[in-house]
Short mmCIF file of C-alpha atoms in Angstrom, two decimals:
data_model
loop_
_atom_site.label_atom_id
_atom_site.label_comp_id
_atom_site.label_asym_id
_atom_site.label_seq_id
_atom_site.Cartn_x
_atom_site.Cartn_y
_atom_site.Cartn_z
CA MET A 1 -0.03 -0.20 0.19
CA SER A 2 1.08 3.15 -0.89
CA ASN A 3 1.69 6.34 1.17
CA THR A 4 -0.56 8.23 0.02
CA THR A 5 -3.56 5.00 -0.46
CA TYR A 6 -2.92 4.79 2.90
CA LEU A 7 -3.91 8.39 4.20
CA ILE A 8 -7.49 7.76 1.82
CA LEU A 9 -8.14 5.27 4.09
CA THR A 10 -7.49 6.58 7.35
CA MET A 11 -9.05 9.60 6.22
CA LEU A 12 -12.21 7.59 4.76
CA ALA A 13 -12.23 5.84 8.52
CA MET A 14 -12.29 9.22 10.05
CA ALA A 15 -14.67 10.20 8.07
CA ILE A 16 -16.80 7.36 8.10
CA ALA A 17 -16.30 6.10 11.69
CA THR A 18 -17.39 10.81 12.82
CA PHE A 19 -20.22 10.12 11.04
CA ILE A 20 -21.44 6.88 12.24
CA THR A 21 -21.15 9.22 16.27
CA ARG A 22 -23.36 12.20 15.08
CA SER A 23 -25.52 10.63 12.68
CA LEU A 24 -26.52 7.52 15.61
CA PRO A 25 -28.99 9.01 17.68
CA PHE A 26 -31.08 10.14 14.56
CA PHE A 27 -31.56 7.12 12.45
CA ALA A 28 -31.27 4.78 15.51
CA LEU A 29 -32.45 5.55 18.45
CA LYS A 30 -34.95 7.56 17.47
CA ASN A 31 -37.81 6.43 19.70
CA GLN A 32 -35.68 5.71 23.01
CA LYS A 33 -34.37 9.50 23.98
CA ASP A 34 -35.85 9.46 26.66
CA HIS A 35 -34.52 5.91 28.26
CA PRO A 36 -33.02 6.42 31.02
CA VAL A 37 -29.72 4.33 30.87
CA LEU A 38 -29.05 5.96 27.80
CA ASN A 39 -30.19 9.74 29.14
CA PHE A 40 -27.64 8.78 32.06
CA ILE A 41 -24.24 8.03 30.40
CA GLY A 42 -25.41 10.71 27.94
CA MET A 43 -24.94 12.56 30.60
CA TYR A 44 -21.77 11.31 33.38
CA LEU A 45 -19.71 9.57 30.32
CA PRO A 46 -18.91 12.58 28.15
CA PRO A 47 -16.58 13.92 31.01
CA SER A 48 -15.08 10.55 31.68
CA VAL A 49 -14.25 10.58 27.78
CA MET A 50 -12.27 13.63 27.88
CA LEU A 51 -10.10 12.47 31.61
CA LEU A 52 -9.07 9.21 29.51
CA LEU A 53 -8.27 11.39 26.64
CA VAL A 54 -6.43 14.00 28.93
CA ILE A 55 -4.00 11.03 30.47
CA TYR A 56 -3.85 9.38 26.77
CA CYS A 57 -1.89 12.48 25.42
CA LEU A 58 -0.19 12.15 27.92
CA LYS A 59 0.63 8.36 28.54
CA ASP A 60 4.58 8.99 26.54
CA VAL A 61 5.24 12.04 29.16
CA LYS A 62 8.43 10.22 31.34
CA PHE A 63 7.73 11.10 35.21
CA LEU A 64 11.16 9.26 36.08
CA ILE A 65 13.64 11.07 34.21
CA SER A 66 14.68 14.44 33.77
CA PRO A 67 13.22 16.72 33.79
CA PHE A 68 9.93 14.86 35.46
CA GLY A 69 6.89 15.64 33.48
CA ILE A 70 7.33 19.09 34.85
CA PRO A 71 6.87 20.57 31.49
CA GLU A 72 3.27 19.06 31.35
CA ILE A 73 2.13 18.68 34.81
CA PHE A 74 2.27 23.21 34.83
CA SER A 75 1.72 23.90 31.61
CA VAL A 76 -1.91 21.79 31.82
CA THR A 77 -2.70 23.12 35.18
CA LEU A 78 -2.02 25.95 33.53
CA VAL A 79 -4.66 25.14 30.84
CA ALA A 80 -7.14 23.96 34.01
CA LEU A 81 -6.71 26.99 36.10
CA LEU A 82 -7.08 29.92 33.17
CA HIS A 83 -10.10 28.49 32.08
CA PHE A 84 -11.89 27.77 35.43
CA TRP A 85 -11.17 31.28 35.37
CA LYS A 86 -11.92 33.10 32.75
CA ARG A 87 -13.54 30.03 30.68
CA ASN A 88 -12.01 31.48 27.20
CA SER A 89 -10.75 28.38 24.83
CA LEU A 90 -8.50 30.25 22.90
CA LEU A 91 -7.48 32.16 25.45
CA SER A 92 -6.29 28.40 27.59
CA ILE A 93 -5.05 26.55 24.38
CA GLY A 94 -3.83 29.49 22.87
CA MET A 95 -1.72 30.25 26.62
CA GLY A 96 -0.93 27.53 27.40
CA THR A 97 0.95 25.69 24.21
CA ALA A 98 2.97 28.75 24.34
CA PHE A 99 3.73 28.25 27.46
CA TYR A 100 4.54 24.09 26.96
CA MET A 101 7.04 25.69 23.93
CA ALA A 102 8.17 27.84 25.78
CA LEU A 103 8.89 24.97 29.01
CA ILE A 104 10.79 22.92 26.90
CA ARG A 105 12.93 24.82 25.02
CA THR A 106 14.27 26.36 27.80
CA ASP A 107 17.86 24.84 29.45
CA TRP A 108 16.36 25.76 33.03
CA LEU A 109 14.12 21.66 33.95
CA MET B 1 -26.92 36.72 13.08
CA ALA B 2 -25.36 33.12 12.63
CA PHE B 3 -22.19 35.40 11.35
CA TYR B 4 -21.81 37.17 14.65
CA SER B 5 -22.88 34.33 17.17
CA THR B 6 -19.45 32.12 15.39
CA ILE B 7 -16.97 34.73 16.34
CA PRO B 8 -15.85 33.52 18.91
CA ILE B 9 -16.13 30.35 16.92
CA PHE B 10 -14.02 31.95 13.68
CA PHE B 11 -11.28 32.82 16.62
CA GLY B 12 -11.03 29.26 17.85
CA TYR B 13 -11.32 27.66 14.72
CA ILE B 14 -8.86 29.50 13.02
CA PRO B 15 -5.70 28.54 15.68
CA LEU B 16 -6.38 24.90 15.88
CA GLY B 17 -6.69 24.56 11.83
CA ILE B 18 -3.72 26.01 11.10
CA ALA B 19 -2.07 24.13 14.60
CA TYR B 20 -2.79 20.91 12.79
CA GLY B 21 -2.41 22.32 9.13
CA LEU B 22 1.32 22.81 10.57
CA LEU B 23 1.95 19.04 12.22
CA PHE B 24 -0.20 17.82 9.42
CA LYS B 25 2.73 19.01 7.19
CA ASN B 26 5.16 17.39 9.18
CA LEU B 27 4.21 14.01 8.57
CA GLY B 28 5.32 15.24 4.78
CA TYR B 29 2.09 14.44 2.62
CA PRO B 30 1.24 18.09 0.58
CA TRP B 31 -1.02 20.39 1.90
CA ILE B 32 -4.06 20.03 -0.20
CA PHE B 33 -4.63 16.34 2.44
CA ALA B 34 -5.28 18.54 5.17
CA THR B 35 -7.51 20.53 3.61
CA LEU B 36 -8.73 17.74 2.13
CA THR B 37 -9.51 16.17 5.79
CA GLY B 38 -11.00 19.59 6.74
CA VAL B 39 -13.62 19.24 4.18
CA PHE B 40 -14.57 15.42 4.73
CA VAL B 41 -13.92 14.76 8.33
CA PHE B 42 -14.46 17.79 10.16
CA ALA B 43 -13.65 17.06 13.25
CA GLY B 44 -10.90 19.15 15.36
CA SER B 45 -9.95 15.97 18.29
CA ALA B 46 -10.00 13.20 15.40
CA GLN B 47 -7.92 15.25 13.04
CA PHE B 48 -5.30 16.28 15.73
CA ILE B 49 -5.07 12.13 17.53
CA SER B 50 -4.86 10.80 13.68
CA ILE B 51 -1.60 13.03 13.29
CA GLY B 52 0.09 10.90 16.18
CA LEU B 53 -2.11 7.58 14.51
CA LEU B 54 -1.06 8.72 11.15
CA ALA B 55 2.97 8.35 12.66
CA ASN B 56 2.96 5.28 14.16
CA HIS B 57 1.04 3.61 11.34
CA ALA B 58 -1.72 2.85 12.89
CA SER B 59 -3.68 0.02 11.68
CA LEU B 60 -7.18 0.49 9.73
CA ASN B 61 -8.86 -0.75 12.69
CA GLU B 62 -7.70 1.10 15.02
CA VAL B 63 -7.82 4.55 13.62
CA PHE B 64 -11.72 3.35 12.99
CA LEU B 65 -11.34 2.16 16.31
CA THR B 66 -10.10 5.15 18.16
CA ILE B 67 -12.02 8.21 16.13
CA LEU B 68 -15.23 6.59 16.79
CA PHE B 69 -14.11 5.91 21.15
CA LEU B 70 -12.99 9.37 20.69
CA ASN B 71 -16.10 11.26 19.19
CA LEU B 72 -18.71 8.52 20.47
CA ARG B 73 -19.60 12.21 23.05
CA HIS B 74 -21.11 13.29 19.51
CA ILE B 75 -23.83 10.25 19.60
CA PHE B 76 -25.62 12.28 22.90
CA TYR B 77 -25.32 15.94 20.62
CA GLY B 78 -27.83 14.54 18.23
CA PHE B 79 -30.76 13.75 21.45
CA SER B 80 -31.32 17.60 21.61
CA LEU B 81 -30.71 18.31 18.33
CA ILE B 82 -33.60 15.44 16.62
CA ARG B 83 -36.35 18.01 16.15
CA ARG B 84 -34.40 20.83 15.30
CA TYR B 85 -32.81 19.33 12.49
CA GLN B 86 -36.16 18.12 10.30
CA THR B 87 -34.80 19.20 7.36
CA THR B 88 -34.88 18.13 3.48
CA LEU B 89 -33.10 15.34 3.38
CA LEU B 90 -29.95 16.36 2.10
CA LYS B 91 -29.85 20.40 4.58
CA LYS B 92 -30.13 17.50 6.88
CA LEU B 93 -27.23 15.26 6.54
CA TYR B 94 -25.01 18.18 5.72
CA LEU B 95 -26.25 19.29 9.69
CA ILE B 96 -25.06 16.43 10.47
CA PHE B 97 -22.56 15.43 9.53
CA SER B 98 -21.04 18.90 10.37
CA LEU B 99 -22.21 18.89 13.87
CA THR B 100 -19.59 19.19 16.10
CA ASP B 101 -18.26 19.91 20.26
CA GLU B 102 -18.49 24.03 19.18
CA THR B 103 -21.17 24.22 16.54
CA TYR B 104 -23.64 22.11 18.92
CA SER B 105 -22.81 24.03 22.41
CA LEU B 106 -22.80 27.62 19.99
CA LEU B 107 -26.96 26.13 18.49
CA THR B 108 -28.43 24.60 21.52
CA VAL B 109 -27.59 28.12 23.26
CA ASN B 110 -29.04 29.71 20.81
CA GLN B 111 -32.12 29.39 19.46
CA LEU B 112 -34.73 30.88 17.35
CA SER B 113 -38.24 30.95 17.92
CA ASN B 114 -39.90 30.84 14.11
CA LYS B 115 -38.82 26.96 12.78
CA ASP B 116 -37.85 28.12 9.01
CA GLU B 117 -35.22 31.19 10.66
CA ASP B 118 -33.77 28.63 13.62
CA GLN B 119 -33.57 26.17 10.13
CA ARG B 120 -31.25 29.31 8.65
CA TYR B 121 -29.56 30.05 11.13
CA CYS B 122 -28.41 26.38 11.73
CA LEU B 123 -26.81 25.58 8.15
CA TYR B 124 -25.57 29.20 8.40
CA VAL B 125 -23.65 28.59 11.61
CA SER B 126 -22.24 24.46 10.27
CA VAL B 127 -21.53 26.29 7.38
CA LEU B 128 -19.25 29.58 8.27
CA ASN B 129 -17.53 27.74 10.95
CA GLN B 130 -16.59 24.62 8.53
CA THR B 131 -15.21 27.08 6.92
CA TYR B 132 -13.33 28.93 9.06
CA TRP B 133 -11.78 24.48 10.31
CA VAL B 134 -10.83 24.64 6.22
CA LEU B 135 -9.53 27.79 6.24
CA GLY B 136 -7.28 27.14 8.93
CA CYS B 137 -6.21 23.73 8.33
CA THR B 138 -4.65 24.97 4.89
CA LEU B 139 -3.17 27.93 6.34
CA GLY B 140 -1.51 25.74 8.71
CA ALA B 141 -0.27 23.39 6.10
CA LEU B 142 0.86 25.77 3.33
CA LEU B 143 2.86 27.84 5.92
CA GLY B 144 3.85 25.13 6.68
CA GLU B 145 5.18 24.38 2.53
CA PHE B 146 6.96 27.50 2.23
CA ILE B 147 8.87 28.32 5.90
CA ARG B 148 10.55 25.19 7.98
CA PHE B 149 8.46 26.42 11.50
CA ASN B 150 9.60 23.91 14.94
CA THR B 151 7.07 22.60 15.44
CA LYS B 152 8.04 21.39 19.26
CA GLY B 153 6.16 21.11 21.03
CA LEU B 154 3.56 22.26 19.18
CA ASP B 155 1.22 19.21 20.27
CA PHE B 156 0.38 19.84 23.35
CA ALA B 157 -2.55 22.17 21.90
CA LEU B 158 -4.21 19.20 21.95
CA THR B 159 -3.79 18.26 25.57
CA ALA B 160 -5.04 21.62 26.63
CA LEU B 161 -8.08 21.78 24.20
CA PHE B 162 -8.55 18.04 25.99
CA VAL B 163 -8.11 20.15 28.97
CA VAL B 164 -10.44 22.68 28.38
CA LEU B 165 -12.99 20.51 27.76
CA THR B 166 -12.67 18.07 31.39
CA VAL B 167 -13.11 21.70 32.97
CA GLU B 168 -16.14 22.42 31.14
CA GLN B 169 -17.49 19.28 31.63
CA ALA B 170 -17.14 19.68 35.74
CA LYS B 171 -18.50 22.38 35.45
CA LYS B 172 -21.15 21.28 33.92
CA VAL B 173 -22.00 17.71 36.08
CA ARG B 174 -20.50 19.15 38.81
CA ARG B 175 -20.53 15.44 40.48
CA VAL B 176 -17.05 13.90 40.94
CA PHE B 177 -17.90 10.14 40.55
CA PRO B 178 -17.27 9.67 36.41
CA PHE B 179 -13.22 12.06 37.34
CA ALA B 180 -12.67 8.97 39.46
CA ILE B 181 -14.58 6.37 36.99
CA ALA B 182 -11.63 7.41 34.17
CA LEU B 183 -8.75 6.97 36.57
CA PHE B 184 -9.42 3.88 37.71
CA SER B 185 -10.08 2.93 33.95
CA THR B 186 -6.94 4.22 33.00
CA ILE B 187 -4.98 2.31 35.87
CA LEU B 188 -6.77 -1.10 35.07
CA ALA B 189 -6.62 -0.45 30.86
CA ILE B 190 -2.19 0.06 31.40
CA LEU B 191 -2.49 -3.17 33.24
CA ILE B 192 -4.92 -5.47 31.38
CA TYR B 193 -3.35 -4.34 27.91
CA LYS B 194 -1.28 -0.91 27.29
CA PRO B 195 -1.19 -1.41 23.53
CA GLN B 196 -4.39 -0.68 23.14
CA MET B 197 -5.01 1.51 25.93
CA LEU B 198 -7.41 4.14 25.78
CA PHE B 199 -9.67 1.75 23.59
CA VAL B 200 -10.16 -0.77 26.54
CA ALA B 201 -10.07 2.78 28.91
CA LEU B 202 -12.74 3.51 27.09
CA ALA B 203 -14.75 0.38 27.26
CA ILE B 204 -14.24 -0.14 30.85
CA SER B 205 -15.11 3.35 31.96
CA CYS B 206 -18.71 3.12 29.70
CA THR B 207 -19.27 -0.77 31.28
CA LEU B 208 -18.61 1.66 35.00
CA ILE B 209 -21.23 4.29 34.13
CA GLY B 210 -24.32 2.39 33.24
CA ILE B 211 -23.24 0.38 36.16
CA SER B 212 -23.24 2.90 38.43
CA SER B 213 -26.71 4.79 36.87
CA GLN B 214 -28.48 1.50 38.23
CA TRP B 215 -26.69 1.89 41.70
CA GLU B 216 -28.04 6.13 41.44
CA ALA B 217 -31.71 4.61 40.55
CA LYS B 218 -32.62 2.01 43.00
CA LYS B 219 -30.67 5.26 45.39
CA ASN B 220 -33.41 7.46 44.57
CA VAL B 221 -36.02 4.78 45.01
#
C-alpha cells in the first residue's frame, strides 16, 4: 500500500467513524431518547471520556527521568486554572501551548 | 445574526486549524490533504489524534475504533437536536455531518422561535464554522510548506483542548464520580493491555457508568 493510499484510506475511516457517531441518534435511537440509562450515560460518559483523553495524550511522558514531566504538569495546571477562571478556550489553549513550547525549549528544567 | 454568533468560533478554529495544518505538513504529505481532511472529516480532536496515528502507521482498524470512541460523545449531541433538524434530507445530512463540539454548544445556547429561521440559522452556523476550520487547516499546511517552522511542542494544543473540554464538563456536571471512573479505568487499562489502553479504558468507563446508573436509580427510589 503506497503512502498516499494509506492516507486516503485513513481519512475515509475517520470520516466514516465520525459520521456514524454524529448520525446514530438521528437514525437509530429516535424512539429511545428518553431511556433513563442512555440519558445517564449521555450525561456522565463525556466528562469521563474527556479526562481519559487528557491522560491518553500524556501517556508517553516519562515521569521518572529528567525533566520528570514537569513541563506537562505545569502546562496542564495552567490550562485548567485559566479555564476555570476565564472560561475562554482560545486563551486557555493558546497560553498553555505557548507556555509548554517555551518550557521544553529552555535549559532550566 | 449567524455570523455574529460564530465570531468566537472563528477565533478558536483558525488558530487550532493552523496548528493542525502545521503538524500535518510535518508528516510529509502534500498540503491539499490537510484541506481535504477539514472538508470531509471536520472533527478537530479526531484530526489532531490522527497525526499521531499516521506517524505510527496505525492500522485502519485502530484508526476507525479510536476515532469512533473519541467521537462517541457526539452520539449524545444528536438527542437534543432531533426535532430541530427536521428538514430536507440533504440539509439534514449536512447538519448532522457538521455537528462539532463547538457547533453543538453554540446551537444549544441560541435557538430562534421561528422554525424556518431557526433551520436557516443552524445551517449558516454549520457552514460558517466549517469554512473557518478548512481555512485554518489550509493556512497551517501552506505555512508549513513555505516556511520552516519548529513545531516542537505544538502538539500540546491537543492536550490543552482536552483539558479545556474536561473543565467544561466538570463545570456542567458538578460530580466527581465520572472523573474517578476515568482514573480507575486508565489504571486498569494499563494493567490489562497497554498498547490499546484508550480503547480498553473507554470500554471500562462506559460499563462502569452504565452500572452506576442502576446504583443511582436504586438510591433515588
